[in-house]
Each structure stands twice: as C-alpha cells, then as structure tokens.
Coordinates of C-alpha atoms in Angstrom, one line a residue:
X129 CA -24.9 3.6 1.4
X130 CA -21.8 1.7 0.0
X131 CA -21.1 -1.5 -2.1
X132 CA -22.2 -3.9 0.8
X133 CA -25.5 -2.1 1.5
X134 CA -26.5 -2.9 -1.9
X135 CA -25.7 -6.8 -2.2
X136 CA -27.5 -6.9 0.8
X137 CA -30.4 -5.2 -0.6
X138 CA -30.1 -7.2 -3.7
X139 CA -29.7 -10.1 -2.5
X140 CA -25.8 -11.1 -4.0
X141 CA -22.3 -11.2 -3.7
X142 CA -20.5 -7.6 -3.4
X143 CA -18.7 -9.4 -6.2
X144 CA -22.1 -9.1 -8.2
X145 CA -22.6 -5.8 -7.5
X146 CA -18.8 -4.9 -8.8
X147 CA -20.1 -6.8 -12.2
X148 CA -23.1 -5.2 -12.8
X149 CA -21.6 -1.4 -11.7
X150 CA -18.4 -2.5 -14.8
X151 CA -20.8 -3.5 -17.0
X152 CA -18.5 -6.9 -17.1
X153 CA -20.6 -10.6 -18.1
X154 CA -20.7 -13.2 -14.7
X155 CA -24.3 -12.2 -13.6
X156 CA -28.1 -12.4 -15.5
X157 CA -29.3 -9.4 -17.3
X158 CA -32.5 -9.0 -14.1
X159 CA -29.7 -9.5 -11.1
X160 CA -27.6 -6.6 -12.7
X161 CA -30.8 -4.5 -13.4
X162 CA -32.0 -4.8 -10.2
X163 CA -28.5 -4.2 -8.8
X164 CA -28.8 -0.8 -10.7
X165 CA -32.0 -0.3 -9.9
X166 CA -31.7 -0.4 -5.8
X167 CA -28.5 1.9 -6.5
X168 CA -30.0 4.4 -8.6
X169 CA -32.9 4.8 -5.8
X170 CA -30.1 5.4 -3.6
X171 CA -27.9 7.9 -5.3
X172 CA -25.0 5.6 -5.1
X173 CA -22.3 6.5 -7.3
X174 CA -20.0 3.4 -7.7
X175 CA -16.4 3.5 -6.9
X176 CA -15.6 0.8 -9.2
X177 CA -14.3 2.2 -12.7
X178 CA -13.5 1.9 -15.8
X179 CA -11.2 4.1 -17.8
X180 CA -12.3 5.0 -21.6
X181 CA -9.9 3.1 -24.0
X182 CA -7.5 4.9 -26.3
X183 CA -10.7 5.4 -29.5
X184 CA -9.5 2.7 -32.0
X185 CA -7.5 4.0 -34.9
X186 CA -9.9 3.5 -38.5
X187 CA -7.7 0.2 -39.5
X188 CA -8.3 -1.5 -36.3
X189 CA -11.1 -4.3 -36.8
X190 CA -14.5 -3.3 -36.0
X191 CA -16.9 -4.9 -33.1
X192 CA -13.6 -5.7 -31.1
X193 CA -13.8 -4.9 -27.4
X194 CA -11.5 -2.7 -25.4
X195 CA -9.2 -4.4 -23.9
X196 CA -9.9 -3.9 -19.9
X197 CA -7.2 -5.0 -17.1
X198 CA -8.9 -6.2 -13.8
X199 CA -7.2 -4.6 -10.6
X200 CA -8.2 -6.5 -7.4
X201 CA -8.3 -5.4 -3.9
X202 CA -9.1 -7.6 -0.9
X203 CA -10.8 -5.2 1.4
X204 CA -11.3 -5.5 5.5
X205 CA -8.0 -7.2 5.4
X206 CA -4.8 -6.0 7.4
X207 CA -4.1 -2.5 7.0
X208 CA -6.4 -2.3 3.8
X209 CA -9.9 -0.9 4.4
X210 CA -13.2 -0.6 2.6
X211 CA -12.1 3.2 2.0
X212 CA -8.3 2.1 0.7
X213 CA -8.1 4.8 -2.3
X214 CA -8.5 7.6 0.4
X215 CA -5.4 6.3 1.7
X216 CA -2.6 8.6 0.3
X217 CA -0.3 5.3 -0.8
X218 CA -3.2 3.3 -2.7
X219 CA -4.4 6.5 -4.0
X220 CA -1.1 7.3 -5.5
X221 CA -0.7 3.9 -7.2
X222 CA -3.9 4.0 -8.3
X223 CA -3.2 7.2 -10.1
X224 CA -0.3 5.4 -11.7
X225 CA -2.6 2.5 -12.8
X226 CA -5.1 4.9 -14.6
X227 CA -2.2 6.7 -16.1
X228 CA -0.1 3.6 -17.4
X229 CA -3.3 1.9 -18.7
X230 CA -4.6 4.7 -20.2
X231 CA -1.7 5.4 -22.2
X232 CA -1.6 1.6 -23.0
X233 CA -4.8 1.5 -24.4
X234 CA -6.9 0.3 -21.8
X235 CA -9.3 -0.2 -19.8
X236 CA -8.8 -0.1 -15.9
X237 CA -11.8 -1.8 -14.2
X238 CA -11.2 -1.6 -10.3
X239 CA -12.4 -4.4 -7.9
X240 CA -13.0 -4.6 -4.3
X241 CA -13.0 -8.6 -3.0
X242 CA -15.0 -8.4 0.6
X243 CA -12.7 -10.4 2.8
X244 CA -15.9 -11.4 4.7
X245 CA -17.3 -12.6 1.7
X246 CA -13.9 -13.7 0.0
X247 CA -15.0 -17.4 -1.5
X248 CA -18.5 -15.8 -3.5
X249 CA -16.7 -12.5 -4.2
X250 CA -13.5 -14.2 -6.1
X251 CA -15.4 -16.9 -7.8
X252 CA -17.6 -13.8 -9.9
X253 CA -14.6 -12.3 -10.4
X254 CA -12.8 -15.0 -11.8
X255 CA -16.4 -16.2 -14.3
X256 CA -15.5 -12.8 -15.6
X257 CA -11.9 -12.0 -16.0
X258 CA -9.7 -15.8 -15.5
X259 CA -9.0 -15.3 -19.3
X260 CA -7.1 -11.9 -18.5
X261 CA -4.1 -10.7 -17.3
X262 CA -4.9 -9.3 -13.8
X263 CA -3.4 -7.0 -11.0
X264 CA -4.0 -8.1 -7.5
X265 CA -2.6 -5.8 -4.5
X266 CA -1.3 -7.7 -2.2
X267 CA -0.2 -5.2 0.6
X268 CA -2.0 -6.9 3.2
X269 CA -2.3 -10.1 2.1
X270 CA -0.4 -13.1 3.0
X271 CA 0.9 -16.6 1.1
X272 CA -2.6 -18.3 1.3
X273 CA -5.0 -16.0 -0.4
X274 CA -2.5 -14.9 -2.9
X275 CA -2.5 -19.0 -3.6
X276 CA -6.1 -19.2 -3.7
X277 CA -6.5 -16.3 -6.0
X278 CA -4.1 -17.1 -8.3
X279 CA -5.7 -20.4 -8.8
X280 CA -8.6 -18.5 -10.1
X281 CA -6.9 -16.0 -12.1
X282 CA -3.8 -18.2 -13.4
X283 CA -3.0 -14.9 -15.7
X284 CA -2.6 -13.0 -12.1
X285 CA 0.7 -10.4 -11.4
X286 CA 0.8 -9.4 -7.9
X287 CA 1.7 -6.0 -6.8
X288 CA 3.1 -4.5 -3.7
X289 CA 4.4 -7.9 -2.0
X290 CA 6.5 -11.0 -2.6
X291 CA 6.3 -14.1 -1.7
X292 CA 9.7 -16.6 -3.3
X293 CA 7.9 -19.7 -3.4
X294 CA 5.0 -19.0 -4.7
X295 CA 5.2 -19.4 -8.5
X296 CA 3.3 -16.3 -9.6
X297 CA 4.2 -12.9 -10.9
X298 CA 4.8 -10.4 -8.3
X299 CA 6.5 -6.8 -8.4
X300 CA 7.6 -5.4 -5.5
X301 CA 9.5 -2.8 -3.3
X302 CA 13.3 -3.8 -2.1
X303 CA 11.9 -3.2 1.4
X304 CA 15.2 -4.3 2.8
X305 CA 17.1 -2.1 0.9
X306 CA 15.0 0.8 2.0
X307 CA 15.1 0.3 5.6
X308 CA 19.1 -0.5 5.3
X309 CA 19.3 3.3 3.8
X310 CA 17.6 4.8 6.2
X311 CA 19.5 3.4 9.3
X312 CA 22.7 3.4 7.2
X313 CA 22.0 7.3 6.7
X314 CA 21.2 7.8 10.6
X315 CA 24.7 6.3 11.8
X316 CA 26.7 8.4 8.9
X317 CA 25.1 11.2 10.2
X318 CA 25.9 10.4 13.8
X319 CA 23.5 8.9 15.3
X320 CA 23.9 6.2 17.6
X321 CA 20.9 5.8 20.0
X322 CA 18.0 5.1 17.5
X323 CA 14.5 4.5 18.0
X324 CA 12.1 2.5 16.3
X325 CA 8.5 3.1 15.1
X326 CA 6.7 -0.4 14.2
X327 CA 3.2 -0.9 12.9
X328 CA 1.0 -2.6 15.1
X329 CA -0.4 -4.4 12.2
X330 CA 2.3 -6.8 10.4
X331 CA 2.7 -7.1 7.0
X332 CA 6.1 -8.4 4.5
X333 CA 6.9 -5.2 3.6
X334 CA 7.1 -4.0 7.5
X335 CA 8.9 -6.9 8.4
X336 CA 11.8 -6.5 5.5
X337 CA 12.0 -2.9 6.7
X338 CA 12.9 -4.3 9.8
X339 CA 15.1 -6.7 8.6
X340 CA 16.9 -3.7 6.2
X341 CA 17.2 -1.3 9.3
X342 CA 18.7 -4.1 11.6
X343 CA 21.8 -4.8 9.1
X344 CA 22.7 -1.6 9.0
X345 CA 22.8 -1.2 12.7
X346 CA 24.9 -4.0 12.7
X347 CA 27.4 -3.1 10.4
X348 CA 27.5 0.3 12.3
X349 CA 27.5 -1.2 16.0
X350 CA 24.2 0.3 16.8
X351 CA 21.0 -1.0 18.1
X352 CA 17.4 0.3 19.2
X353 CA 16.9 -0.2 23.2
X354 CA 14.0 -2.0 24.3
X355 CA 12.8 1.1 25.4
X356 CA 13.1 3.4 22.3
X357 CA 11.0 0.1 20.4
X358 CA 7.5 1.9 19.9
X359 CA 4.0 0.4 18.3
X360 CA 1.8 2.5 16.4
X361 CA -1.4 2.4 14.2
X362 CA -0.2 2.6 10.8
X363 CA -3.5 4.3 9.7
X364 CA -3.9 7.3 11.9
X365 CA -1.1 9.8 11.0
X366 CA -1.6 12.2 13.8
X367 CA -0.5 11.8 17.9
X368 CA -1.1 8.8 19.4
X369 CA -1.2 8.3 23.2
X370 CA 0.5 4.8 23.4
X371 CA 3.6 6.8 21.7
X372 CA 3.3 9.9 23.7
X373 CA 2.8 8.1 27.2
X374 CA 6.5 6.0 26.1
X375 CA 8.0 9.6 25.4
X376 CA 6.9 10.7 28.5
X377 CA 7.6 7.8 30.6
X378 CA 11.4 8.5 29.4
X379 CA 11.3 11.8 29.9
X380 CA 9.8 11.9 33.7
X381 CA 12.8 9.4 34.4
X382 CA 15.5 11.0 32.9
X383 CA 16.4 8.6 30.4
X384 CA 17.9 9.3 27.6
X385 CA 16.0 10.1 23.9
X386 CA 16.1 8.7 21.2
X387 CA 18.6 11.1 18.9
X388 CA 16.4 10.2 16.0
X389 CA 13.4 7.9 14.9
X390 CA 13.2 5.2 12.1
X391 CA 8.7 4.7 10.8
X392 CA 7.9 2.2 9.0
X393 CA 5.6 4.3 7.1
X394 CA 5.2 7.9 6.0
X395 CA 1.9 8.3 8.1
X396 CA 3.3 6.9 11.3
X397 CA 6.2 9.2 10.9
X398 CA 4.3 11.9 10.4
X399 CA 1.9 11.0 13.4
X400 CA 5.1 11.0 14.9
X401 CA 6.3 14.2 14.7
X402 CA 2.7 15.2 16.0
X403 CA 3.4 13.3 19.2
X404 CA 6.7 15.2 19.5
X405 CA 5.7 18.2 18.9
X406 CA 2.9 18.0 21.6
X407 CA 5.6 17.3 24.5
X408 CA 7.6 20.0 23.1
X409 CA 10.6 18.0 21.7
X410 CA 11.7 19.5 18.6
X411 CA 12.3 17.9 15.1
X412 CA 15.3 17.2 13.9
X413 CA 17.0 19.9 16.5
X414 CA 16.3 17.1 19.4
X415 CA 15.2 13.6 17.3
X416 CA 15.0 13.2 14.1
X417 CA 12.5 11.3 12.3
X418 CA 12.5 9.0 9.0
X419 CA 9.8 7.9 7.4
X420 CA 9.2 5.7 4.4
X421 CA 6.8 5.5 1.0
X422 CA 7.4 9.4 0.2
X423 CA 3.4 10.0 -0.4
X424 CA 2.6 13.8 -1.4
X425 CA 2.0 14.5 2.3
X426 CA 5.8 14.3 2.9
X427 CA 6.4 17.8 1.5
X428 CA 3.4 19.6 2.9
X429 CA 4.0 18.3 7.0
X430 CA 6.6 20.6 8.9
X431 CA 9.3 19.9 8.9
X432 CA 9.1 18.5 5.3
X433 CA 9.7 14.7 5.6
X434 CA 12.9 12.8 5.4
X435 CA 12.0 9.5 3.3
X436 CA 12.8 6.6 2.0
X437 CA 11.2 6.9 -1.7
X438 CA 9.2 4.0 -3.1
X439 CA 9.2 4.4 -6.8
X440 CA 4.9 3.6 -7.5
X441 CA 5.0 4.5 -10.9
X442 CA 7.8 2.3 -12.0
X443 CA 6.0 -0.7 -10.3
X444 CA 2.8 -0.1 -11.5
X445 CA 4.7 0.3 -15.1
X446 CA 6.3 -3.6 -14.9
X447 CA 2.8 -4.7 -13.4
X448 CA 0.7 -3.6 -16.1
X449 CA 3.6 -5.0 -18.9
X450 CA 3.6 -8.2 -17.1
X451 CA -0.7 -8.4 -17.0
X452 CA -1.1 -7.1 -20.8
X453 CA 2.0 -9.9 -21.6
X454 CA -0.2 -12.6 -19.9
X455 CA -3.1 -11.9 -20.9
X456 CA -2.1 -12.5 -24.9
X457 CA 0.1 -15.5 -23.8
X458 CA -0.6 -18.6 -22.1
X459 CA 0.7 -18.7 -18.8
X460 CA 4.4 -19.1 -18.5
X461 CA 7.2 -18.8 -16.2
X462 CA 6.7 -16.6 -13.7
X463 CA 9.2 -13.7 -12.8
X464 CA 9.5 -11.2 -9.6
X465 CA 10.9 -7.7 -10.2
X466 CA 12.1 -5.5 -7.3
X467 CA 11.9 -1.6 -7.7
X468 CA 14.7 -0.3 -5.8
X469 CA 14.3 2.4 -3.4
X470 CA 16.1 6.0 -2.3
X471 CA 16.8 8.0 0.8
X472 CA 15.0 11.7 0.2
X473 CA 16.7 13.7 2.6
X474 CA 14.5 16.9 3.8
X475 CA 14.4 18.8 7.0
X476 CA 13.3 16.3 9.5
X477 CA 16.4 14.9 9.7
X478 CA 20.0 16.1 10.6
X479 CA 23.1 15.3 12.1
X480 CA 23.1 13.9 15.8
X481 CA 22.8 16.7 18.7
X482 CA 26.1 17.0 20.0
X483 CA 26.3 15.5 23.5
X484 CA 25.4 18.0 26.8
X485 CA 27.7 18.5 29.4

C-alpha cells in the first residue's frame, strides 16, 4: 500500500495524507486521524519526513516551533516517479538536504505533489507552508508548473533546473558547461568519430548537455553521424535492445564504431557499457563511454566510470540559504546560481584506438 492507496481509502488529496503523516496544520483534527488510522491498519510507514531540529539552546524562547523547510516533488512526471529517492541522483541530493538542514537547524519535511492530482495536492501544500521558504525539484518539470507553483509558494527556490524568464529563485547545474567538457575531453584525447547517447525522455538539463557537447565538436571539427545518434531510457541502467540492435546493425554492415560514447546520464552510461559488453565490444580498449552526474554507482560498475561530476552538495547548500533567507524576508529579487561542473576521468575512457590497417 503507498501514499495514493490511502487518500483513496480516506477519501482526500494525497496532499492530505502528506499533512497528516508531517504532523503539519491544512486538514481537520478527524480527516488526519482517520488518515492515520487506515495507515496504521495497514502497516504503512510513511516516506514523508521530518528531521529532529538542532534541541534549542536554554536562552532560546520557549513554545517556539522548529523551524521546518518544505521540499516538494512533483511525482508521475517526466523522468520523476512515485519511487524518486530510490533513484541514485534524488537519493543523493536528498542526503545532502538532510545533512545541510540538519546542521542548519531544521527541519526537513519531504513532499510528494501527485501530478495526477496536481491542482488539490498543491493547494494543501501551499494552506500549510506559503509563509515559508520552500525547495521545489524541478528536474522534470517544465516553465508552466514551476509558474503555477510559485504563485502558491511566492517564498519558492527551485532546484535542479532553470528557467531565465521566470522570476523565481532557481539553483542549478551549468549543464552546458558539462557536456562541452566531456566532448572537449573526447577530441583532446583523439577522438573524432563520437557517438551520442540521448534520453528518450526530454528534460532542460538533457537538452543543455546537448547543447554543451555540440560546441565542442564544433570548435574541434567533429560531429556525431546520424547513425552513432542513439535513444535510451534514462531509468533502466542495464542493456537495452533498442541500443544493442543499433550496435549490431553497424556491426553486420561493416560500418564503422563509434571510437567512444557521450550519456546524458550516469545510468544510461552505465546501461551502456552493459549493451557493449554483451556484443563483446570492449570498454575503453574499442569505445569509450562518458557519462554524466557522478552518482556512487560510478565507482563500483567495471570499468569505473568516466564522468562529468555534478556538485549535489553545493547546490543543495545555496538552495537551503536561499529558502531559510526567504522565509525570514519578504519576497525580493530573485537570483539564479549555477554550480559548475568537472570532468572525473576513470577507466572507461582513453585515448582513441589507433586506426587498423
């Protein structure tokens, strides 16, 4: 039984459910008991959370509440799921998030917003929490329901995507950047005849990888053949057969690999590599293969992972600042901070085979 299974039960909003599982006001003393009730009955251990506050020190004033910092996830949306925090990425920053509001004092209450029920799910978050400084992820989400969020939370930072005209808080990854120092690293090192790995789901950050990768093969007078262009699913990090039937196709005819492979993500390169190592081509000795996020399972695959490294901790860092600013301020002017990235170089990567004869 999840979150949905009990609004249903109980007759509400998954938003309700969130409430009364946070212990938050927005919903009658009966609907939360009941709430409780039909999950108790069910052994339902909810996945919404709040960390224990930082105890108050004996000067502090008496009676105050802890202060608690709302983080928001639009589920059954793009390339987030209802499951999202067993996804190694949004697990990571959401290891951060505990971490940075724990040692900030705070309280981190986590929130799923049902895309399916986004109107009745948004408007009990925002009875509870439109006085607070909130974190929204907005991985998957595009310029619209940022908007219509924001105009219920006016104290809202977004993480994890930008959009320049919206006049809201966001912090980000240079997604650009990253993709340029991946392809930029692939041509130094020789490589000419590049493939690319695309999600088959499109999101901003996907699309200013692109954009990143595509300068540098410019300025180094490569380009990725139609046929070296792959599409994956960006959630299932082992072979595919749509990848491995376009490997094969090129191998039956006798056209030439790919020296090396750009992924838009750390699970599709990984998934990747799978696919290669299934037709017996070998990484990097035959393609290389570059990935991007640097989540823990970069280090444990084999070959360890070459990566582009997206720095979660320092994101989630100037997010939680900018909420815990907004939330003791009216709103203000809005700013948009982009975390720069790195190339990791490990072992799935080299330089370019050397041409046969």
């Amino acid at each position: 039984m999840n979150m949905e299974d009990i609004a249903r039960l109980a007759g509400v909003s998954k938003g309700a459910v969130s409430l009364a599982f946070s212990g938050k006001p927005g919903i009658g003393d009966e609907t939360r008991e009941r709430i409780l009730s039909i999950a108790r009955q069910a052994g339902y251990t909810p996945r919404s959370r709040v960390r224990p506050p930082v105890r108050p020190s004996e000067d502090s004033p008496r009676g105050r509440e802890p202060a608690v910092l709302p983080f928001l996830v639009v589920a059954n949306s793009g390339i987030v799921t209802t499951h999202y925090d067993r996804q190694p990425f949004f697990r990571e920053l959401i290891h951060y998030l505990e971490k940075s509001t724990e040692s900030g004092g705070l309280s981190l209450l986590i929130s799923a917003i049902d895309m399916e029920r986004f109107e009745d799910d948004l408007r009990a978050v925002a009875e509870a929490h439109s006085d607070r400084g909130a974190i929204l992820l907005g991985t998957n989400l595009n310029k619209e329901v940022i908007s219509r969020v924001a105009e219920r939370l006016p104290k809202l930072v977004v993480l994890d995507t930008c959009f320049e005209t919206l006049p809201v808080p966001f912090v980000y990854t240079n997604n650009a950047l990253g993709g340029y120092q991946a392809g930029a690293s692939l041509c130094r090192s020789g490589h000419r005849t590049i493939g690319y790995v695309a999600s088959n789901v499109r999101i901003p950050n996907f699309d200013n990888r692109r954009r990143g990768f595509d300068e540098a093969m410019r300025e180094w007078g490569a380009k990725v053949l139609p046929e070296h262009e792959f599409s994956v699913d960006p959630m299932v990090p082992t072979a595919q057969e749509a990848f491995k039937s376009r490997f094969r196709r090129l191998l039956n005819e006798g056209s030439p690999l790919p020296t090396a492979l750009f992924c838009e993500s750390d699970f599709m390169a990984i998934g990747a590599m799978k696919s290669l190592a299934e037709l017996g081509i070998r990484v990097p000795e035959q393609v290389s293969v570059v990935g991007f996020d640097d989540i823990a399972e970069a280090v444990i695959v084999s070959p360890e992972l070459t990566t582009v490294r997206v720095d979660k901790e320092k994101m989630v860092r100037a997010a939680v600042r900018l909420a815990s600013a907004a939330g003791d301020s009216p709103s203000g002017l809005s700013v948009k901070v982009a975390v720069d990235t790195v190339l990791v170089e490990r072992l799935s990567s080299s330089p370019a085979p050397l041409p046969t004869e």
